[in-house]
PDB file of C-alpha atoms in Angstrom:
ATOM      1  CA  MET A 297      40.983  30.254  41.779  1.00 55.00           C
ATOM      2  CA  VAL A 298      44.398  30.451  42.986  1.00 54.00           C
ATOM      3  CA  VAL A 299      45.538  27.339  45.310  1.00 58.00           C
ATOM      4  CA  ALA A 300      48.019  28.340  47.925  1.00 54.00           C
ATOM      5  CA  THR A 301      50.863  26.040  48.023  1.00 62.00           C
ATOM      6  CA  PRO A 302      52.195  24.945  51.476  1.00 68.00           C
ATOM      7  CA  ARG A 303      55.266  26.862  52.448  1.00 59.00           C
ATOM      8  CA  PRO A 304      57.320  26.871  55.606  1.00 65.00           C
ATOM      9  CA  PRO A 305      56.374  29.600  58.080  1.00 60.00           C
ATOM     10  CA  ILE A 306      58.429  32.771  58.278  1.00 54.00           C
ATOM     11  CA  GLU A 307      60.825  32.577  61.153  1.00 58.00           C
ATOM     12  CA  SER A 308      61.646  35.635  63.040  1.00 51.00           C
ATOM     13  CA  ALA A 309      63.688  35.993  66.134  1.00 57.00           C
ATOM     14  CA  GLU A 310      61.810  36.877  69.258  1.00 72.00           C
ATOM     15  CA  ARG A 311      62.452  40.622  69.953  1.00 79.00           C
ATOM     16  CA  CYS A 312      64.280  41.565  73.262  1.00 86.00           C
ATOM     17  CA  TYR A 313      62.359  44.299  74.731  1.00 86.00           C
ATOM     18  CA  THR A 314      64.068  47.178  76.913  1.00 87.00           C
ATOM     19  CA  ILE A 315      62.792  49.272  79.579  1.00 85.00           C
ATOM     20  CA  ALA A 316      62.571  52.176  76.912  1.00 89.00           C
ATOM     21  CA  ASP A 317      60.215  49.916  74.838  1.00 87.00           C
ATOM     22  CA  LEU A 318      58.126  49.179  78.073  1.00 85.00           C
ATOM     23  CA  ALA A 319      57.736  52.752  78.795  1.00 86.00           C
ATOM     24  CA  VAL A 320      55.874  53.569  75.412  1.00 87.00           C
ATOM     25  CA  MET A 321      53.503  50.542  75.336  1.00 84.00           C
ATOM     26  CA  PRO A 322      49.839  51.475  75.358  1.00 81.00           C
ATOM     27  CA  ALA A 323      47.935  51.061  78.610  1.00 80.00           C
ATOM     28  CA  GLU A 324      44.709  50.633  76.763  1.00 80.00           C
ATOM     29  CA  LEU A 325      43.911  48.179  73.987  1.00 76.00           C
ATOM     30  CA  PRO A 326      40.480  47.858  72.181  1.00 76.00           C
ATOM     31  CA  SER A 327      39.793  45.121  74.448  1.00 74.00           C
ATOM     32  CA  GLY A 328      40.534  47.175  77.686  1.00 75.00           C
ATOM     33  CA  PRO A 329      43.214  48.141  79.941  1.00 75.00           C
ATOM     34  CA  VAL A 330      46.496  46.156  80.166  1.00 78.00           C
ATOM     35  CA  HIS A 331      49.552  45.916  82.445  1.00 81.00           C
ATOM     36  CA  TYR A 332      53.155  44.881  81.198  1.00 82.00           C
ATOM     37  CA  GLU A 333      56.234  43.489  82.840  1.00 80.00           C
ATOM     38  CA  LEU A 334      59.490  42.576  81.257  1.00 81.00           C
ATOM     39  CA  ASP A 335      60.953  39.094  82.000  1.00 84.00           C
ATOM     40  CA  ASN A 336      64.554  39.252  80.928  1.00 86.00           C
ATOM     41  CA  GLY A 337      63.494  41.208  77.710  1.00 87.00           C
ATOM     42  CA  ARG A 338      60.367  39.234  77.103  1.00 84.00           C
ATOM     43  CA  LEU A 339      57.316  41.334  77.015  1.00 81.00           C
ATOM     44  CA  LEU A 340      54.456  39.874  79.411  1.00 82.00           C
ATOM     45  CA  SER A 341      50.989  41.373  79.201  1.00 81.00           C
ATOM     46  CA  MET A 342      48.313  41.005  81.901  1.00 77.00           C
ATOM     47  CA  SER A 343      44.713  42.106  82.629  1.00 75.00           C
ATOM     48  CA  PRO A 344      44.147  44.442  85.406  1.00 77.00           C
ATOM     49  CA  PRO A 345      43.443  42.949  88.917  1.00 80.00           C
ATOM     50  CA  GLY A 346      39.976  42.664  90.180  1.00 82.00           C
ATOM     51  CA  ASP A 347      38.184  44.229  92.975  1.00 88.00           C
ATOM     52  CA  GLN A 348      39.221  41.635  95.832  1.00 91.00           C
ATOM     53  CA  HIS A 349      42.923  42.039  94.861  1.00 89.00           C
ATOM     54  CA  GLY A 350      42.364  45.796  95.161  1.00 91.00           C
ATOM     55  CA  ALA A 351      40.779  45.591  98.415  1.00 94.00           C
ATOM     56  CA  VAL A 352      43.706  43.482  99.996  1.00 96.00           C
ATOM     57  CA  GLU A 353      46.387  45.761  98.267  1.00 95.00           C
ATOM     58  CA  SER A 354      44.687  48.770  99.681  1.00 96.00           C
ATOM     59  CA  ASN A 355      44.499  47.441 103.196  1.00 97.00           C
ATOM     60  CA  ILE A 356      48.147  46.369 103.173  1.00 98.00           C
ATOM     61  CA  ASP A 357      49.140  49.718 101.602  1.00 97.00           C
ATOM     62  CA  TYR A 358      47.283  51.571 104.243  1.00 97.00           C
ATOM     63  CA  ALA A 359      49.048  49.590 107.146  1.00 98.00           C
ATOM     64  CA  LEU A 360      52.381  50.252 105.443  1.00 98.00           C
ATOM     65  CA  LYS A 361      51.849  53.889 105.078  1.00 98.00           C
ATOM     66  CA  HIS A 362      50.325  54.354 108.544  1.00 97.00           C
ATOM     67  CA  GLN A 363      52.896  52.252 110.552  1.00 98.00           C
ATOM     68  CA  GLY A 364      56.060  52.804 108.231  1.00 97.00           C
ATOM     69  CA  GLU A 365      56.089  56.087 106.023  1.00 97.00           C
ATOM     70  CA  ARG A 366      54.223  58.402 108.634  1.00 97.00           C
ATOM     71  CA  ARG A 367      56.554  57.317 111.320  1.00 97.00           C
ATOM     72  CA  GLY A 368      59.506  58.398 109.111  1.00 97.00           C
ATOM     73  CA  LEU A 369      60.712  54.828 108.716  1.00 98.00           C
ATOM     74  CA  GLY A 370      60.957  54.780 104.803  1.00 98.00           C
ATOM     75  CA  LYS A 371      58.726  55.432 101.686  1.00 98.00           C
ATOM     76  CA  VAL A 372      55.544  53.159 100.342  1.00 98.00           C
ATOM     77  CA  ARG A 373      54.780  52.831  96.734  1.00 97.00           C
ATOM     78  CA  CYS A 374      51.778  50.824  95.416  1.00 93.00           C
ATOM     79  CA  GLY A 375      49.545  50.302  92.314  1.00 87.00           C
ATOM     80  CA  GLU A 376      51.706  48.054  90.138  1.00 88.00           C
ATOM     81  CA  VAL A 377      54.743  50.234  90.752  1.00 92.00           C
ATOM     82  CA  GLY A 378      57.445  49.458  87.982  1.00 93.00           C
ATOM     83  CA  ILE A 379      60.550  48.130  89.564  1.00 96.00           C
ATOM     84  CA  VAL A 380      63.877  47.514  87.417  1.00 96.00           C
ATOM     85  CA  LEU A 381      65.325  44.323  88.939  1.00 96.00           C
ATOM     86  CA  TRP A 382      68.167  44.173  86.512  1.00 94.00           C
ATOM     87  CA  ARG A 383      69.386  44.983  83.011  1.00 93.00           C
ATOM     88  CA  ASN A 384      70.585  43.411  79.924  1.00 92.00           C
ATOM     89  CA  PRO A 385      68.167  41.592  79.532  1.00 91.00           C
ATOM     90  CA  ASP A 386      65.537  43.956  81.427  1.00 91.00           C
ATOM     91  CA  ARG A 387      63.757  42.631  84.107  1.00 93.00           C
ATOM     92  CA  VAL A 388      61.028  44.980  85.133  1.00 94.00           C
ATOM     93  CA  VAL A 389      58.087  43.849  87.417  1.00 94.00           C
ATOM     94  CA  GLY A 390      54.854  45.610  88.694  1.00 93.00           C
ATOM     95  CA  ALA A 391      54.640  45.065  92.444  1.00 95.00           C
ATOM     96  CA  ASP A 392      51.468  45.768  94.292  1.00 96.00           C
ATOM     97  CA  ALA A 393      53.088  47.564  97.127  1.00 97.00           C
ATOM     98  CA  VAL A 394      56.644  48.182  98.331  1.00 98.00           C
ATOM     99  CA  PHE A 395      58.453  49.502 101.208  1.00 98.00           C
ATOM    100  CA  ILE A 396      61.709  51.425 100.955  1.00 98.00           C
ATOM    101  CA  ALA A 397      63.237  51.730 104.369  1.00 98.00           C
ATOM    102  CA  THR A 398      65.093  55.063 105.241  1.00 97.00           C
ATOM    103  CA  ARG A 399      68.533  53.224 104.998  1.00 95.00           C
ATOM    104  CA  SER A 400      67.704  52.670 101.213  1.00 95.00           C
ATOM    105  CA  LEU A 401      66.831  56.223 100.490  1.00 95.00           C
ATOM    106  CA  PRO A 402      67.017  58.455  98.339  1.00 95.00           C
ATOM    107  CA  ILE A 403      64.703  56.694  95.871  1.00 96.00           C
ATOM    108  CA  GLN A 404      66.405  56.227  92.374  1.00 96.00           C
ATOM    109  CA  ARG A 405      64.334  56.096  89.073  1.00 96.00           C
ATOM    110  CA  SER A 406      65.045  55.164  85.529  1.00 94.00           C
ATOM    111  CA  ARG A 407      64.798  57.677  82.759  1.00 93.00           C
ATOM    112  CA  GLU A 408      61.421  56.113  82.137  1.00 92.00           C
ATOM    113  CA  GLY A 409      60.276  56.660  85.655  1.00 92.00           C
ATOM    114  CA  TYR A 410      60.552  53.152  86.954  1.00 94.00           C
ATOM    115  CA  LEU A 411      61.875  52.338  90.480  1.00 96.00           C
ATOM    116  CA  GLU A 412      65.599  51.505  90.351  1.00 96.00           C
ATOM    117  CA  THR A 413      66.013  51.359  94.190  1.00 97.00           C
ATOM    118  CA  ILE A 414      65.539  47.856  95.319  1.00 97.00           C
ATOM    119  CA  PRO A 415      62.696  47.833  97.948  1.00 98.00           C
ATOM    120  CA  ASP A 416      63.367  46.256 101.285  1.00 98.00           C
ATOM    121  CA  LEU A 417      59.776  44.826 101.315  1.00 98.00           C
ATOM    122  CA  VAL A 418      57.662  43.719  98.248  1.00 98.00           C
ATOM    123  CA  VAL A 419      53.916  42.951  98.487  1.00 98.00           C
ATOM    124  CA  GLU A 420      52.150  40.847  95.859  1.00 97.00           C
ATOM    125  CA  VAL A 421      48.594  39.979  95.984  1.00 97.00           C
ATOM    126  CA  VAL A 422      47.766  36.839  94.046  1.00 96.00           C
ATOM    127  CA  SER A 423      45.396  37.588  91.130  1.00 91.00           C
ATOM    128  CA  LYS A 424      42.810  35.192  89.669  1.00 85.00           C
ATOM    129  CA  ASN A 425      45.056  34.605  86.614  1.00 85.00           C
ATOM    130  CA  ASP A 426      48.462  34.092  88.455  1.00 89.00           C
ATOM    131  CA  THR A 427      49.905  30.749  88.213  1.00 90.00           C
ATOM    132  CA  PRO A 428      51.743  29.373  91.335  1.00 93.00           C
ATOM    133  CA  ALA A 429      54.895  29.002  88.871  1.00 93.00           C
ATOM    134  CA  TYR A 430      54.619  32.624  87.858  1.00 91.00           C
ATOM    135  CA  VAL A 431      54.147  33.870  91.509  1.00 94.00           C
ATOM    136  CA  GLN A 432      57.085  31.688  92.577  1.00 95.00           C
ATOM    137  CA  ARG A 433      59.333  32.929  89.756  1.00 94.00           C
ATOM    138  CA  LYS A 434      58.576  36.566  90.940  1.00 95.00           C
ATOM    139  CA  VAL A 435      59.424  35.762  94.447  1.00 97.00           C
ATOM    140  CA  GLU A 436      62.779  34.145  93.436  1.00 96.00           C
ATOM    141  CA  ASP A 437      63.565  37.272  91.057  1.00 96.00           C
ATOM    142  CA  TYR A 438      62.863  39.844  94.003  1.00 97.00           C
ATOM    143  CA  LEU A 439      65.016  37.938  96.300  1.00 98.00           C
ATOM    144  CA  ALA A 440      67.850  37.421  93.785  1.00 96.00           C
ATOM    145  CA  ALA A 441      67.646  41.269  93.138  1.00 97.00           C
ATOM    146  CA  GLY A 442      68.171  42.136  97.000  1.00 97.00           C
ATOM    147  CA  VAL A 443      64.716  42.467  98.303  1.00 98.00           C
ATOM    148  CA  ARG A 444      64.866  41.562 101.970  1.00 98.00           C
ATOM    149  CA  VAL A 445      61.229  40.379 102.433  1.00 98.00           C
ATOM    150  CA  VAL A 446      58.399  39.360 100.031  1.00 98.00           C
ATOM    151  CA  TRP A 447      54.914  38.861 101.146  1.00 98.00           C
ATOM    152  CA  ILE A 448      52.442  36.804  99.002  1.00 98.00           C
ATOM    153  CA  ALA A 449      48.849  37.651 100.048  1.00 98.00           C
ATOM    154  CA  ASP A 450      46.512  35.120  98.608  1.00 97.00           C
ATOM    155  CA  PRO A 451      42.750  36.057  98.828  1.00 96.00           C
ATOM    156  CA  GLY A 452      41.472  32.591  98.262  1.00 94.00           C
ATOM    157  CA  PRO A 453      42.768  30.920 101.362  1.00 96.00           C
ATOM    158  CA  LYS A 454      43.414  34.292 103.112  1.00 97.00           C
ATOM    159  CA  THR A 455      46.990  33.527 103.768  1.00 98.00           C
ATOM    160  CA  ILE A 456      50.098  35.602 103.605  1.00 98.00           C
ATOM    161  CA  THR A 457      53.388  33.827 102.881  1.00 98.00           C
ATOM    162  CA  VAL A 458      56.462  35.412 103.981  1.00 98.00           C
ATOM    163  CA  HIS A 459      59.662  34.809 101.993  1.00 98.00           C
ATOM    164  CA  ARG A 460      63.177  35.772 102.891  1.00 98.00           C
ATOM    165  CA  PRO A 461      66.540  34.903 101.498  1.00 97.00           C
ATOM    166  CA  GLY A 462      68.064  31.561 102.612  1.00 95.00           C
ATOM    167  CA  THR A 463      64.929  30.625 104.866  1.00 96.00           C
ATOM    168  CA  GLU A 464      61.798  28.477 104.261  1.00 97.00           C
ATOM    169  CA  PRO A 465      58.729  30.420 103.507  1.00 98.00           C
ATOM    170  CA  GLN A 466      56.291  30.957 106.552  1.00 98.00           C
ATOM    171  CA  THR A 467      52.528  30.850 105.765  1.00 98.00           C
ATOM    172  CA  LEU A 468      50.409  33.015 108.086  1.00 98.00           C
ATOM    173  CA  THR A 469      46.735  32.423 108.439  1.00 98.00           C
ATOM    174  CA  GLU A 470      43.761  34.789 109.446  1.00 97.00           C
ATOM    175  CA  THR A 471      44.487  34.084 113.147  1.00 97.00           C
ATOM    176  CA  ASP A 472      48.165  35.354 112.882  1.00 98.00           C
ATOM    177  CA  LEU A 473      49.750  38.624 113.213  1.00 98.00           C
ATOM    178  CA  LEU A 474      52.078  40.006 110.339  1.00 98.00           C
ATOM    179  CA  THR A 475      55.169  41.620 111.554  1.00 98.00           C
ATOM    180  CA  VAL A 476      58.326  42.794 109.865  1.00 98.00           C
ATOM    181  CA  GLU A 477      60.619  44.012 112.748  1.00 97.00           C
ATOM    182  CA  ASP A 478      63.902  44.313 110.704  1.00 97.00           C
ATOM    183  CA  VAL A 479      62.351  46.375 108.091  1.00 98.00           C
ATOM    184  CA  ILE A 480      59.648  48.532 109.934  1.00 98.00           C
ATOM    185  CA  PRO A 481      60.037  48.244 113.701  1.00 98.00           C
ATOM    186  CA  GLY A 482      56.600  47.935 115.456  1.00 97.00           C
ATOM    187  CA  PHE A 483      54.726  47.042 112.316  1.00 98.00           C
ATOM    188  CA  GLN A 484      51.874  44.797 113.222  1.00 98.00           C
ATOM    189  CA  LEU A 485      48.994  43.732 111.058  1.00 98.00           C
ATOM    190  CA  PRO A 486      46.253  41.019 111.705  1.00 98.00           C
ATOM    191  CA  VAL A 487      46.208  38.818 108.725  1.00 98.00           C
ATOM    192  CA  ARG A 488      42.428  38.977 108.919  1.00 98.00           C
ATOM    193  CA  GLU A 489      42.508  42.807 108.536  1.00 98.00           C
ATOM    194  CA  ALA A 490      44.584  42.461 105.206  1.00 98.00           C
ATOM    195  CA  PHE A 491      41.504  40.490 103.694  1.00 97.00           C
ATOM    196  CA  GLN A 492      38.780  42.754 104.879  1.00 95.00           C
ATOM    197  CA  GLU A 493      36.409  43.729 102.108  1.00 89.00           C
TER     198      GLU A 493
END
């Protein structure tokens, strides 16, 4: 019997992934579907969101589509739409919903099909595996890239926290009305309706 002699581990440099690498990653693994993001070239994998997440995303997406896009005020995208926040190293995130105001059109896409136009509004629905640090990092990155408003919808406490550059976040509860007059004039969504099952 051969006895293994202790050896130091093989050191390898962590690979810096690009948008092109991300575009060819498999969406399905033997363990099931998977989503990816790039955090300054570092590949992040995550499980798909659950049903409650999907319900909240759908409710907010419907309101944005009905009150924004259909009124000719901009374009809505949803479903973990990939957004290139910056390059070298690449930062690509999947947002639950975005609104791109008419003033920011036309929409620009990378060769790989990811959104290069920075949205005016980004919506993130907190998933069961999201840590507060991860959510805060995404908010900071969105704002640093030029997003004007970020909504964080949290199905647990049923709150929506509104983030804007240079101001303190504002947390709305089920009794409040969500508006975003500077991006979608006239938009109104009772927070309670965002969390309907």
